[in-house]
mmCIF file of C-alpha atoms and ligand atoms in Angstrom:
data_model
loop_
_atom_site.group_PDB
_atom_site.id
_atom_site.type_symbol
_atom_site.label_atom_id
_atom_site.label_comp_id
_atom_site.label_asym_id
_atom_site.label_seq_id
_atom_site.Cartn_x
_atom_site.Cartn_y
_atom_site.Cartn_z
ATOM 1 C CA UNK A 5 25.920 -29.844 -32.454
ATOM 2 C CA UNK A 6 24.474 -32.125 -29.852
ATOM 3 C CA UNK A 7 22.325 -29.376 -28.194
ATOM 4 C CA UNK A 8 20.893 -28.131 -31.766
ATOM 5 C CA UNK A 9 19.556 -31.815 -32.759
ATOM 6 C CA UNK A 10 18.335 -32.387 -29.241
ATOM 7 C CA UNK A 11 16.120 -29.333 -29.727
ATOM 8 C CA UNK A 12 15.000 -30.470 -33.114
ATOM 9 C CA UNK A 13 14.245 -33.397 -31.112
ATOM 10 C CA UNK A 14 12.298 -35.581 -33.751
ATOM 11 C CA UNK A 15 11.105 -38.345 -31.112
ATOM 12 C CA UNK A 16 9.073 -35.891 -28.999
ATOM 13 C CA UNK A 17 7.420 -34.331 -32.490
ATOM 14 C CA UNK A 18 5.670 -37.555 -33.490
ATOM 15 C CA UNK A 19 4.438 -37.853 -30.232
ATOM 16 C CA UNK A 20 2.780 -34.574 -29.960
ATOM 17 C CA UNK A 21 1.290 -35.421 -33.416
ATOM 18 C CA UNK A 22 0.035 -39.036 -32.264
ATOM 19 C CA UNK A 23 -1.934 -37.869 -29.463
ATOM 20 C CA UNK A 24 -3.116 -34.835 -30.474
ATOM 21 C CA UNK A 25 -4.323 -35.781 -34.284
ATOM 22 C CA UNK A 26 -6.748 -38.160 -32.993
ATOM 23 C CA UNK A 27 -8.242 -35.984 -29.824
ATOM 24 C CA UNK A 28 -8.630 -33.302 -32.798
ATOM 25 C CA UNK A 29 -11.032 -36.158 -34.614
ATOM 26 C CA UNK A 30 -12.849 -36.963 -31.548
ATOM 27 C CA UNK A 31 -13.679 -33.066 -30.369
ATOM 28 C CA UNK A 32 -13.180 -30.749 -32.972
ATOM 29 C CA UNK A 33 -14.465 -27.315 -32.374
ATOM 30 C CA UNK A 34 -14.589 -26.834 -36.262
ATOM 31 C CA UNK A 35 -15.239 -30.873 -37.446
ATOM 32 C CA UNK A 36 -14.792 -29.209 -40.965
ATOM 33 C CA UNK A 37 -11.426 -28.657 -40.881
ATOM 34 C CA UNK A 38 -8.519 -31.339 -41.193
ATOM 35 C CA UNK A 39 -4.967 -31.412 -40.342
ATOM 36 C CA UNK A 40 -3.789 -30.840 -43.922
ATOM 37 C CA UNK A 41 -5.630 -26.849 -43.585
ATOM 38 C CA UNK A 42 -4.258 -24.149 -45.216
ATOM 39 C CA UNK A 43 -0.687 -23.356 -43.928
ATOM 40 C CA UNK A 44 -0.053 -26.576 -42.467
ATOM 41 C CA UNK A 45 3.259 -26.724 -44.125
ATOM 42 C CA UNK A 46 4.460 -23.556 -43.174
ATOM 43 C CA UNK A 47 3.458 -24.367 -39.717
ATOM 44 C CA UNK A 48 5.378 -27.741 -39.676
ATOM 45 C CA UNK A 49 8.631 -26.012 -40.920
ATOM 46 C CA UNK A 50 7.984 -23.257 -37.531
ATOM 47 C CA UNK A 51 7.327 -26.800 -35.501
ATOM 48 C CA UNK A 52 10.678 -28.233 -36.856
ATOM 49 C CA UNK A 53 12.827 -25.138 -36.902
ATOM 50 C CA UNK A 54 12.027 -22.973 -34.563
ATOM 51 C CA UNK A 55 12.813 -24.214 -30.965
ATOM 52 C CA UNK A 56 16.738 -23.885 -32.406
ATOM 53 C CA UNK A 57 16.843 -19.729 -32.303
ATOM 54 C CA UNK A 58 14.299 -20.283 -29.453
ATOM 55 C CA UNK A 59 16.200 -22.511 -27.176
ATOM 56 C CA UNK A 60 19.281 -20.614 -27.830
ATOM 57 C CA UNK A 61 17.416 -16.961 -26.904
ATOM 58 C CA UNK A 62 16.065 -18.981 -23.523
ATOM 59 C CA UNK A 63 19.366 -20.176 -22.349
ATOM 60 C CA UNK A 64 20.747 -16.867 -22.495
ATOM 61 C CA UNK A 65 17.756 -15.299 -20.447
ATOM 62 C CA UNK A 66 18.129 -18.168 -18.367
ATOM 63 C CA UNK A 67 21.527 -17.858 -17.494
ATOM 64 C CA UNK A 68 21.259 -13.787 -17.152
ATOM 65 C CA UNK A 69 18.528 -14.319 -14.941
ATOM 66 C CA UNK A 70 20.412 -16.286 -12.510
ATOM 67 C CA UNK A 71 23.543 -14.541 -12.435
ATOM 68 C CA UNK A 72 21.296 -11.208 -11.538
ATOM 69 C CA UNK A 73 19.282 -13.263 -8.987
ATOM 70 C CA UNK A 74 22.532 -14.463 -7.342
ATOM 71 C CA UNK A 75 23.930 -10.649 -7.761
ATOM 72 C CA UNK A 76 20.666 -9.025 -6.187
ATOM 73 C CA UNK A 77 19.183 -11.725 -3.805
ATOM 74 C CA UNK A 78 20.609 -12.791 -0.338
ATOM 75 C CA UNK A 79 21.607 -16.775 -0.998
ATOM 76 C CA UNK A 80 19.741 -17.358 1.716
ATOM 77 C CA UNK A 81 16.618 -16.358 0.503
ATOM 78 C CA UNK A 82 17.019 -18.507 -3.025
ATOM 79 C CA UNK A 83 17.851 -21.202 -0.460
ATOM 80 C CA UNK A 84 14.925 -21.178 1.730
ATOM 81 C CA UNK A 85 12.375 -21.042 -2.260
ATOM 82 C CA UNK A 86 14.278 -24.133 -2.902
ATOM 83 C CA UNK A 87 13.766 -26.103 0.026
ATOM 84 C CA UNK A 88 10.141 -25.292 0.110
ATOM 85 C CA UNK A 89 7.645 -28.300 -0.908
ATOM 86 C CA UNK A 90 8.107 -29.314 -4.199
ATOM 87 C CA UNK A 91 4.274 -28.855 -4.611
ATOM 88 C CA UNK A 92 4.114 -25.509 -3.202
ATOM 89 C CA UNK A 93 7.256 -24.128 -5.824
ATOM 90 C CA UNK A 94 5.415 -25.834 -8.667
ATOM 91 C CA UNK A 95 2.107 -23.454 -7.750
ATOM 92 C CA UNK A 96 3.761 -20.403 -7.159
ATOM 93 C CA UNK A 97 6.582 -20.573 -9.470
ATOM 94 C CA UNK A 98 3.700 -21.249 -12.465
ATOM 95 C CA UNK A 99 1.540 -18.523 -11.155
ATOM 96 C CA UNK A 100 4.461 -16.050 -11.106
ATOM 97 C CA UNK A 101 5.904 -16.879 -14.583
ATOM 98 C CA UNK A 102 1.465 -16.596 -15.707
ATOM 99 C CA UNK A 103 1.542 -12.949 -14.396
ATOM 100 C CA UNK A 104 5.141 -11.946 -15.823
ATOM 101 C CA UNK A 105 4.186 -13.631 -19.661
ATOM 102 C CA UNK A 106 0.611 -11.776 -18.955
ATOM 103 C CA UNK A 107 2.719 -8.032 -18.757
ATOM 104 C CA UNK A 108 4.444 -8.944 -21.774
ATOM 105 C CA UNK A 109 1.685 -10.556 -23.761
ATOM 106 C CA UNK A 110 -0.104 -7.118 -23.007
ATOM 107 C CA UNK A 111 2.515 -5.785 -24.307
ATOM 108 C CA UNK A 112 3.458 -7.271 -27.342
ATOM 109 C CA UNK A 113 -0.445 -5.886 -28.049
ATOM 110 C CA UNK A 114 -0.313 -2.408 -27.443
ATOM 111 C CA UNK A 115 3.541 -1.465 -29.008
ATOM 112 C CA UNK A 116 2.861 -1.236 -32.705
ATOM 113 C CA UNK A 117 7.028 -2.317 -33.111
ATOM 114 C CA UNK A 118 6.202 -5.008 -30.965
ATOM 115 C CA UNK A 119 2.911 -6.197 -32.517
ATOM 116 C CA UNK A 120 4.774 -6.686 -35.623
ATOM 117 C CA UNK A 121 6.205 -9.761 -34.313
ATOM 118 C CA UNK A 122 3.043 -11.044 -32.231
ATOM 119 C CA UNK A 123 1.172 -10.576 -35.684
ATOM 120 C CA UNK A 124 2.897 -13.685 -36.771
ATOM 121 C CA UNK A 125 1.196 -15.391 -34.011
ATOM 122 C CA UNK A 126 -2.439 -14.261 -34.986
ATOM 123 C CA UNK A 127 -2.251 -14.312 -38.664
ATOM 124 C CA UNK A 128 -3.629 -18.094 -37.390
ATOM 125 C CA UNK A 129 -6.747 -18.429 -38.916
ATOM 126 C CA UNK A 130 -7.106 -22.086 -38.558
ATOM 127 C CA UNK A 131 -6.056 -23.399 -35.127
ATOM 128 C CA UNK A 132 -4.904 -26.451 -34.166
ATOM 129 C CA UNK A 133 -1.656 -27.949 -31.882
ATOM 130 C CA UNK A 134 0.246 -27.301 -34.788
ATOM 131 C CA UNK A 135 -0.425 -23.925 -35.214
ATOM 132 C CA UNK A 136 0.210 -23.229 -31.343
ATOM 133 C CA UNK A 137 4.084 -23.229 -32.924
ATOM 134 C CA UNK A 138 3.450 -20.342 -35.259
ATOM 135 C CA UNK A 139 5.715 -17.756 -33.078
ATOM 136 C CA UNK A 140 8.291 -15.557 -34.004
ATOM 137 C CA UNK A 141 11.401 -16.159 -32.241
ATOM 138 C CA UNK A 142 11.871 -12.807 -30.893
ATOM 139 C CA UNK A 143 7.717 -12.798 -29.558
ATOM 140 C CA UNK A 144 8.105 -16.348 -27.833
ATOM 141 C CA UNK A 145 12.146 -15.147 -26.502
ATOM 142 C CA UNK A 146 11.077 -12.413 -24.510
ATOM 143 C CA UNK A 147 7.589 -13.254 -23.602
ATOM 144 C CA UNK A 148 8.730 -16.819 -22.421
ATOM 145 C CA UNK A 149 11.896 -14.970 -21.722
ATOM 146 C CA UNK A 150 9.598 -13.238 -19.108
ATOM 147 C CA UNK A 151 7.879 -15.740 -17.538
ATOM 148 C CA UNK A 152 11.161 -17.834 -17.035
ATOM 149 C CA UNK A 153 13.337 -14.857 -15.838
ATOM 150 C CA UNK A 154 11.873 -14.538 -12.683
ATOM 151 C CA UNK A 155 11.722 -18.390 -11.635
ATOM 152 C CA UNK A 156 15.267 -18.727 -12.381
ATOM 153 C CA UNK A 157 16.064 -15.369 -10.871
ATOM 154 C CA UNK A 158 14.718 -16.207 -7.635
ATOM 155 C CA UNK A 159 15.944 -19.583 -7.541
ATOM 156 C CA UNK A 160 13.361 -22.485 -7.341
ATOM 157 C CA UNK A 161 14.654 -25.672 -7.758
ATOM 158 C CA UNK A 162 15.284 -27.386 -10.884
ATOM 159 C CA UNK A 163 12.718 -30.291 -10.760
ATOM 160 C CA UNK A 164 9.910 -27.851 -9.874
ATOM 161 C CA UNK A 165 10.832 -26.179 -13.208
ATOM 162 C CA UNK A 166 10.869 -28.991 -15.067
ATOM 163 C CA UNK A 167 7.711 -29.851 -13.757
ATOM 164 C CA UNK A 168 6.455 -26.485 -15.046
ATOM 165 C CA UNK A 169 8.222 -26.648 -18.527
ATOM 166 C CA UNK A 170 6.549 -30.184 -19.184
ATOM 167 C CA UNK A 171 3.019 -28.301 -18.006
ATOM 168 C CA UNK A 172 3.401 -25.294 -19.934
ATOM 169 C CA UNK A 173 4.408 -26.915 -23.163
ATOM 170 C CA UNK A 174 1.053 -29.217 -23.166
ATOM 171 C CA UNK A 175 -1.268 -26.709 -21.746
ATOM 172 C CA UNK A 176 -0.020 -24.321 -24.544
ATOM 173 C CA UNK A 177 -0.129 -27.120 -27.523
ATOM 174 C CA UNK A 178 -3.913 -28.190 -26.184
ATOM 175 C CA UNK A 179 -4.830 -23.999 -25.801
ATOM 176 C CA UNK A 180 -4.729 -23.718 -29.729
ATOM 177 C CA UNK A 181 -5.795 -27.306 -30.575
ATOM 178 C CA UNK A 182 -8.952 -27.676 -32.672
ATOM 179 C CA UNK A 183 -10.679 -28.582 -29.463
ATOM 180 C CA UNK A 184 -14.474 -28.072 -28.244
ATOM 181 C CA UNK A 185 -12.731 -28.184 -24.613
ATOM 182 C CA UNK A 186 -14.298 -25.027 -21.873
ATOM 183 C CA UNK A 187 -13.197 -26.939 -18.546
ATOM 184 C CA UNK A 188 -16.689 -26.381 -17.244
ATOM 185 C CA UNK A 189 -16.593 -24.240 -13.875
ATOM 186 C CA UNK A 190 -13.135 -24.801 -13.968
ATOM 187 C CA UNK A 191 -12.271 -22.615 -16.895
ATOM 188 C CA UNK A 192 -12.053 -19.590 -13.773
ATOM 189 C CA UNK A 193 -8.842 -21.305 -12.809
ATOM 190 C CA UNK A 194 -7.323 -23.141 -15.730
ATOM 191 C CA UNK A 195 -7.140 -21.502 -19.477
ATOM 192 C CA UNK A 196 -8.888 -23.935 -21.339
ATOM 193 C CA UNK A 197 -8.906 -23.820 -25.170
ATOM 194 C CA UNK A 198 -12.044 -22.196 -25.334
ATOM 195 C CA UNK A 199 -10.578 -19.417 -23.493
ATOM 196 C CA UNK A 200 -7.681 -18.585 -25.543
ATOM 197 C CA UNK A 201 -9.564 -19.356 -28.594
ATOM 198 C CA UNK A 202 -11.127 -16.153 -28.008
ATOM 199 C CA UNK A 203 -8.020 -14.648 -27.681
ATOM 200 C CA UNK A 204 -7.327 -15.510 -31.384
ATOM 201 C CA UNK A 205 -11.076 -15.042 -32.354
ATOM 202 C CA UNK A 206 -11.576 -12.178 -34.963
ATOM 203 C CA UNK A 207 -14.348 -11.017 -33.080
ATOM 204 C CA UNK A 208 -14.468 -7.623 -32.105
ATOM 205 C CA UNK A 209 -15.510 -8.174 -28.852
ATOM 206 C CA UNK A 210 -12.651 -10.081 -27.834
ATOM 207 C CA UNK A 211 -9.962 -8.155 -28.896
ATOM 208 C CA UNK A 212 -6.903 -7.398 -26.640
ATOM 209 C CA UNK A 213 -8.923 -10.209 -23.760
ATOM 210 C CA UNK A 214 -7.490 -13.528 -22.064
ATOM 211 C CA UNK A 215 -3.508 -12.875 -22.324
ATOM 212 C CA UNK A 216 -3.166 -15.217 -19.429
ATOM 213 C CA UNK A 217 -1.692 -18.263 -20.921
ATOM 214 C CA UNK A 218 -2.280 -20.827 -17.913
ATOM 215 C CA UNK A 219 -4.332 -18.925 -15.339
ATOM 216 C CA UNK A 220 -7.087 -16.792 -16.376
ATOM 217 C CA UNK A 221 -7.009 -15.084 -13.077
ATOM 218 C CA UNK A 222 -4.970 -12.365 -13.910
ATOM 219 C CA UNK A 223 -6.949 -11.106 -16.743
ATOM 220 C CA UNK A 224 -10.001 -11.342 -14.254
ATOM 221 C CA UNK A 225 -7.594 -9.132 -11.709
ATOM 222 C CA UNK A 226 -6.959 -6.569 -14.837
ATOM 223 C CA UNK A 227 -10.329 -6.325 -16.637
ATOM 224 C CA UNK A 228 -9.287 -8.236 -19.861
ATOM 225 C CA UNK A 229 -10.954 -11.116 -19.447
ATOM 226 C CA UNK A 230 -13.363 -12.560 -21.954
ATOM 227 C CA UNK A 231 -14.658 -15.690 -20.104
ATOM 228 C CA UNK A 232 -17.513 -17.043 -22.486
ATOM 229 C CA UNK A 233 -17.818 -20.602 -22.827
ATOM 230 C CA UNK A 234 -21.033 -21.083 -24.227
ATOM 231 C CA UNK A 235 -19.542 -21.094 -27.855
ATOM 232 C CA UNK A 236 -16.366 -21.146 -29.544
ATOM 233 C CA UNK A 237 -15.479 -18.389 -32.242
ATOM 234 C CA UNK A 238 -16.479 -18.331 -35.757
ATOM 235 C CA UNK A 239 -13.691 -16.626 -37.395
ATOM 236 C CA UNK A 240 -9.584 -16.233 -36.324
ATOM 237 C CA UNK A 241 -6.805 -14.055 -37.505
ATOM 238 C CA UNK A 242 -6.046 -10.584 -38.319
ATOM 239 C CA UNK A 243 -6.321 -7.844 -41.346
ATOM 240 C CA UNK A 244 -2.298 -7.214 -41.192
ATOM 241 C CA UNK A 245 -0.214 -8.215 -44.198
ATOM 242 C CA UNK A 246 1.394 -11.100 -42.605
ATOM 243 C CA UNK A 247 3.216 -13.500 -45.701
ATOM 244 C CA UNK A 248 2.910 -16.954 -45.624
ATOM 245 C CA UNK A 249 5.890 -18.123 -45.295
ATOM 246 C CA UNK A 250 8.453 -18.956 -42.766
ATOM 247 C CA UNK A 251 11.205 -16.553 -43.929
ATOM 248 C CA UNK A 252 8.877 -13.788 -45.457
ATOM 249 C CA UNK A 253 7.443 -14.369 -41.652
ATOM 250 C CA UNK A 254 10.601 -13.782 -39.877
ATOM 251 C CA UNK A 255 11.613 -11.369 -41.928
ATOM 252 C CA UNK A 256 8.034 -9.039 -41.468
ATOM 253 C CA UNK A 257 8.609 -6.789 -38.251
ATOM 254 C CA UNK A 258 11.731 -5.445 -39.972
ATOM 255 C CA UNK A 259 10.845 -5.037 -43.566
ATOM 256 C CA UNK A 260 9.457 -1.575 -42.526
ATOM 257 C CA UNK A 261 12.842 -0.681 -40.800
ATOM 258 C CA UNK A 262 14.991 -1.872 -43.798
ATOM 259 C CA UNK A 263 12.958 -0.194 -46.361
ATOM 260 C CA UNK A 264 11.958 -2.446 -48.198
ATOM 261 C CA UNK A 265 8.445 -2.086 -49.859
ATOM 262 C CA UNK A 266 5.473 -1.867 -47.444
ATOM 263 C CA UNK A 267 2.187 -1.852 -48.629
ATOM 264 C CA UNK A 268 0.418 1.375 -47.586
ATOM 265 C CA UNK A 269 -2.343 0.427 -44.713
ATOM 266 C CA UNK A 270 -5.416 1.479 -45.374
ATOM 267 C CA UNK A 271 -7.757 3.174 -42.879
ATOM 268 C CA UNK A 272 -9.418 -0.026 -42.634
ATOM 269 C CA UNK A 273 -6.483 -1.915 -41.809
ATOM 270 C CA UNK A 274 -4.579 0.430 -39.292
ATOM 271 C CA UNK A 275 -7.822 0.915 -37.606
ATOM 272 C CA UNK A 276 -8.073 -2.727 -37.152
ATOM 273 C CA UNK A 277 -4.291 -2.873 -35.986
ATOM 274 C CA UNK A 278 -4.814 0.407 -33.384
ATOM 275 C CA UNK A 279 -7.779 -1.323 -32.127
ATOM 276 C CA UNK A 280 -6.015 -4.768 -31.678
ATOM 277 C CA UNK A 281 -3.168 -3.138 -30.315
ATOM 278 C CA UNK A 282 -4.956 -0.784 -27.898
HETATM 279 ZN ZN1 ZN B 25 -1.809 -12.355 -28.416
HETATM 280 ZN ZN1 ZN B 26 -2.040 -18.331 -29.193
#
């Protein structure tokens, strides 16, 4: 019982909200919108609830990842990544787990059984850091499942992957803040939250681009990247029939399965989807 309220974790939710409410003020990219925008609620319940089935999902990939890593890798080799400078595991642990979340992120686009789930995700149509928790449990369990698998697998130590869960879990929340943030000629190395605005823009143009969550290299490296920063996108979300609330939401990527009713898709719509997906 511990474990579950530590991963509620109350404490670290107000602080999130007390730095990030006022940054939101000071640079929106859309100063029309507030923090009480449509959804909000639903949003705040995913905030709240979510890291439970989430944490759980990563422990278990955690642990399987180390007992294959110690079944497959000389312990001599995990050795010698863990006794490298705590600097160097921090870059090339983060760079690894960016590539790995990439090929799953790519994924989760292009499998229509997958997409289900990431269409949770990019039903956002207002973003802001507390919309970045809008994930379904299964999306953010395997595709942090796969950035994770491999730094545990090959055995960094644990205080450069703390280091990189602190990192990742701001860089993500400030990604899908309502932020007017490019990085300047820095947004080649760093995503900034210009860059994966675009990723959520409902722009045709920037469909299926910037998958990279920290590094925006390896969508340069595999031709998906969309690296304007001259402007931030005028419209987010999808045409999918994505409910609006939490348990309608978790429940979506099986409805079809357990046949229960599914509104036909119309042309329109499954082109959209194909196109997304593709
Ligand atoms: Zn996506
Ligand atoms: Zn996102």
């Amino acid at each position: 019982m511990d474990f579950l309220l530590k991963l509620v974790d109350l404490q670290s939710a107000w602080l999130i909200a007390l730095i990030f409410l006022p940054l939101e003020r000071l640079l929106p990219a859309r100063p029309a919108q507030g923090p009480l925008r449509r959804g909000w609620f639903n949003d705040a319940v995913f905030f709240l609830l979510n890291r439970i089935p989430i944490g759980i999902g990563l422990l278990v990939v955690a642990a399987g990842a180390i007992a294959i890593g110690q079944a497959l890798l000389p312990a001599a080799f995990r050795a010698s990544v863990a006794q490298q400078p705590l600097w160097l595991q921090v870059v090339a642990l983060m760079l690894v787990a960016d590539l790995c979340f990439y090929a799953m992120h790519r994924l989760f686009h292009t499998l229509p059984s997958l997409w289900r789930f990431h269409a949770i995700h990019h039903s956002i149509e207002e973003l802001d850091w507390l919309a970045a928790h809008r994930v379904h449990p299964v999306d953010q369990i395997l595709t942090k499942g796969a950035s994770i698998a491999p730094v545990f697998a090959l055995g960094f130590a644990d205080g450069a992957i703390a280091i990189f869960f602190i990192l990742y879990q701001w860089h993500s929340l400030m990604l899908h803040a309502n932020l007017r943030v490019n990085f300047g000629p820095l947004h080649w190395v760093f995503a900034s939250p210009c860059f994966h605005h675009w990723h959520h823009a409902d722009h045709p143009e920037a469909w299926n681009r910037n998958f990279s969550a920290q590094f925006p290299i390896w969508d340069i490296v595999f031709g998906t990247a969309h690296m304007r920063r001259d402007a931030m996108p005028t419209r987010y979300g999808i045409d999918d029939d994505v409910p609006v609330t939490y348990a309608r939401q978790l429940l979506y990527p099986f409805r079809r399965g357990r046949g229960e009713t599914e509104p036909a898709a119309s042309p329109e719509t499954e082109g959209v989807a194909v196109a997304r997906q593709g």
